[in-house]
CSV table of C-alpha atoms in Angstrom, one decimal:
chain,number,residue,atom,x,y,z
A,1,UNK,CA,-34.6,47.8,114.2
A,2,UNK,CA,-38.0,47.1,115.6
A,3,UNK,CA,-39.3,50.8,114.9
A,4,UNK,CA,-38.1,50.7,111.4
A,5,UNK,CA,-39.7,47.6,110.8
A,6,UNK,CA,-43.0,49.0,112.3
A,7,UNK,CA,-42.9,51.7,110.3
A,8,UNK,CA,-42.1,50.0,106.7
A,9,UNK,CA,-44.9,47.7,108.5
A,10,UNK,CA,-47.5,50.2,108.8
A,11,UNK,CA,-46.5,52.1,105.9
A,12,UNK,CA,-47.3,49.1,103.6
A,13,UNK,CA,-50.6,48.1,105.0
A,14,UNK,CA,-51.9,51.3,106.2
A,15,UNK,CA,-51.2,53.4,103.5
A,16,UNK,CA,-54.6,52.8,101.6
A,17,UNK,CA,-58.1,52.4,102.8
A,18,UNK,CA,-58.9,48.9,105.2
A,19,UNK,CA,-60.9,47.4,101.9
A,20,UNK,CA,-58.1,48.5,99.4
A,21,UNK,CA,-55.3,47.0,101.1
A,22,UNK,CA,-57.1,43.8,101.6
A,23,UNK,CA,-57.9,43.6,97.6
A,24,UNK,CA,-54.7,44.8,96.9
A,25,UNK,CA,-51.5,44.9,98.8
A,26,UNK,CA,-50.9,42.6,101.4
A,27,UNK,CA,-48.3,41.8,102.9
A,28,UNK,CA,-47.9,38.1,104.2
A,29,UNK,CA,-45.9,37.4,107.1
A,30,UNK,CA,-43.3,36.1,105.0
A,31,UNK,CA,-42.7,38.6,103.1
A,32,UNK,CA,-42.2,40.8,106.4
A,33,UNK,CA,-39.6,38.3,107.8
A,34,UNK,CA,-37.3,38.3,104.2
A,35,UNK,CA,-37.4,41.7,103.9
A,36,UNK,CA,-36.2,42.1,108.0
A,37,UNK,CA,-33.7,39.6,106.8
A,38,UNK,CA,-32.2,41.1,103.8
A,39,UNK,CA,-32.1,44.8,105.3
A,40,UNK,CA,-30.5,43.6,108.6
A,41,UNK,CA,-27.4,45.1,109.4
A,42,UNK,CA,-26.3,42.4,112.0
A,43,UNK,CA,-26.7,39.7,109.7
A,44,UNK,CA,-24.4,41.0,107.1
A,45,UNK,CA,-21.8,42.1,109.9
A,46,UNK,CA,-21.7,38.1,110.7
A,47,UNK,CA,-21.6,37.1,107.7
A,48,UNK,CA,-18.7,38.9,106.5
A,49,UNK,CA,-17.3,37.7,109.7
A,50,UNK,CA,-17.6,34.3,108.7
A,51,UNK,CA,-16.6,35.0,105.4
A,52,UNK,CA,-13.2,36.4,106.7
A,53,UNK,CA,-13.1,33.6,109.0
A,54,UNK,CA,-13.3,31.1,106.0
A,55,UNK,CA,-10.4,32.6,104.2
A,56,UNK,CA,-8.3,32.7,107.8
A,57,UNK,CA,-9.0,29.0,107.6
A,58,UNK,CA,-8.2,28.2,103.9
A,59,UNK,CA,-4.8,30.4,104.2
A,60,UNK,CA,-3.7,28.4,107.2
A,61,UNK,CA,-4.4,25.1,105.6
A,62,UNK,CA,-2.7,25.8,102.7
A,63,UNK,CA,0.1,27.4,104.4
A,64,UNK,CA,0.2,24.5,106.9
A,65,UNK,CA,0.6,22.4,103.8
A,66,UNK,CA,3.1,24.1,101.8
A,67,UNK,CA,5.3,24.5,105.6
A,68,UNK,CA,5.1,20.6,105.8
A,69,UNK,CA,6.2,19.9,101.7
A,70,UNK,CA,8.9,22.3,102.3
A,71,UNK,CA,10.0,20.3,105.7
A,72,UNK,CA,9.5,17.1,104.4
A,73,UNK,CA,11.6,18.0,100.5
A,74,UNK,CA,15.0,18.1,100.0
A,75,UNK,CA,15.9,21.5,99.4
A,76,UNK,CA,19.2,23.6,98.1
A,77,UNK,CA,20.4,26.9,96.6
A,78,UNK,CA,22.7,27.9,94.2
A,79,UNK,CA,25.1,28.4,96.9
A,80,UNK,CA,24.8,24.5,97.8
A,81,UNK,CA,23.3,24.9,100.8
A,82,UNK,CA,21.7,21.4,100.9
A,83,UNK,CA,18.5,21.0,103.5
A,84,UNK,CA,17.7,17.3,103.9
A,85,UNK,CA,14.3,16.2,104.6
A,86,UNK,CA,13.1,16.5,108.4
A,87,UNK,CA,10.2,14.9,110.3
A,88,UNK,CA,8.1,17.3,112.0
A,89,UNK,CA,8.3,16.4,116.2
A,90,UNK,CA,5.8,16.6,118.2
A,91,UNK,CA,5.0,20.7,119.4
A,92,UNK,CA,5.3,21.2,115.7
A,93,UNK,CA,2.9,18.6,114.5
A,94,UNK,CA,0.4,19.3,117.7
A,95,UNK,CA,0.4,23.2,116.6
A,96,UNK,CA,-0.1,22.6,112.9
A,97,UNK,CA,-3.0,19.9,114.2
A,98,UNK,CA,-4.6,22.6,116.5
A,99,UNK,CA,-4.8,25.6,114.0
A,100,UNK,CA,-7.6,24.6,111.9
A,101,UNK,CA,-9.3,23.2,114.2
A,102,UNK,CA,-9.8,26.3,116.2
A,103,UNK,CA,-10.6,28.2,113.1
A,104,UNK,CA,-13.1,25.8,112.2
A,105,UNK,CA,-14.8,25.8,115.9
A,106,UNK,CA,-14.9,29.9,115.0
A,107,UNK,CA,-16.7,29.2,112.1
A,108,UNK,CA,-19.2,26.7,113.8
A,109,UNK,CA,-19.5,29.4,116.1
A,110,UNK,CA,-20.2,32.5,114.5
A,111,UNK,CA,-22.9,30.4,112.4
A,112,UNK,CA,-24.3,29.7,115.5
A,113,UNK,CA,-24.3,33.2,116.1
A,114,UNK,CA,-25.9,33.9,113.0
A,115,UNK,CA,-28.7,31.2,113.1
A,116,UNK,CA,-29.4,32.9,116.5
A,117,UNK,CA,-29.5,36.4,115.2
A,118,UNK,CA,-31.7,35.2,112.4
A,119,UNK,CA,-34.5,34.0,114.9
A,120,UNK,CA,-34.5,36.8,116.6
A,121,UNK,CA,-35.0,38.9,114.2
A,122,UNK,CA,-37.8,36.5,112.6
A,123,UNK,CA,-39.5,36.6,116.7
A,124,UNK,CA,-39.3,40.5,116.5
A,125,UNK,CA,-41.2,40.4,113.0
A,126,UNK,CA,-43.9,38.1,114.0
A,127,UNK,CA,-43.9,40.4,117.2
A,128,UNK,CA,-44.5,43.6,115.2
A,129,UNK,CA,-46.8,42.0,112.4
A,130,UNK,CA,-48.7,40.8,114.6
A,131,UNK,CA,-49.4,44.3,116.7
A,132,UNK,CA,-49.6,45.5,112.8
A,133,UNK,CA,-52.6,43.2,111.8
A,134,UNK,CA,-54.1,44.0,115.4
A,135,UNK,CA,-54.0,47.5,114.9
A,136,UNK,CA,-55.6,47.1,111.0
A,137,UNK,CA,-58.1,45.2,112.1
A,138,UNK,CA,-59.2,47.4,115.2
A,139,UNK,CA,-59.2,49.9,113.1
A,140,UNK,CA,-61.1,48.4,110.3
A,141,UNK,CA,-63.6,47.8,113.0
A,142,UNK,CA,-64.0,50.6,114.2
A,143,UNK,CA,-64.0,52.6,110.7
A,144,UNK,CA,-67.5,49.7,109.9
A,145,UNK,CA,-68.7,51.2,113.2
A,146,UNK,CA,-68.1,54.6,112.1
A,147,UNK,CA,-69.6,54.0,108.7
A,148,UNK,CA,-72.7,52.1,110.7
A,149,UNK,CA,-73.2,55.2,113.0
A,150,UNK,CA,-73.0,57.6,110.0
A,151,UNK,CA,-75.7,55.7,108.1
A,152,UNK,CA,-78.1,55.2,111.1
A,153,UNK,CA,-77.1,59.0,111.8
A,154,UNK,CA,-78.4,60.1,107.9
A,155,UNK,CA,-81.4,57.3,108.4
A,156,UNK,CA,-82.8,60.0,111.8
């Protein structure tokens, strides 16, 4: 991840002369840290994660819901099997309690997870940009040098 981004770094800014790229592209920090963002494989691997997580969580609620309505109705069939009403006791209630809650810590979790992966991709931008913009500006130093050396060198 870090070379790729060092490369679509220095591909960007060093790919015209020092003075060009200054007028014309730059490419602000930013910029650098949505793009790492957007392209990032582990951040769309989590988020899908969460996404499936989310559904998990919405499927047991409502299944948790429709289990209790069907325990709590009266119920028959057209063989007059009659099912009264019954109260849930205690495992039962404690169990459907639990599930979403665990699901929802999951979530909370991977989110965590996410933020996390998020920051550290946004240090190992600033990290790279910054060698990036050290490197350009050594080297537009030394190509004024260059150019300062070639004029005194025409000059004699």
């Amino acid at each position: 991840m870090k070379r790729i981004l060092a490369l679509v770094l220095c591909a960007v800014i060093l790919a015209t002369p020092v003075n060009a790229a200054l007028e014309t592209r730059v490419l602000r920090l930013e910029q650098a840290q949505r793009m790492a963002l957007s392209v990032s494989k582990d951040i769309s691997r989590q988020n899908n994660k969460i996404i499936l997580q989310r559904m998990k969580y919405v499927e047991a609620v409502e299944g948790i819901r429709a289990k209790v309505k069907n325990l709590r109705s009266f119920r028959w069939s057209p063989l007059l099997s009659f099912k009264f009403p019954q109260q849930l006791d205690l495992t039962q209630e404690y169990d459907l309690n639990i599930k979403p809650l665990t699901l929802q810590t999951e979530i909370d979790n991977m989110t965590h997870k996410l933020a996390d992966l998020e920051f550290q991709i946004i240090y190992e931008v600033n990290s790279v940009y910054h060698d990036v913009y050290l490197l350009q500006e050594s080297s537009a130093f030394t190509q004024e040098r260059l150019n300062d050396a070639e004029t005194q060198l025409t000059r004699n």
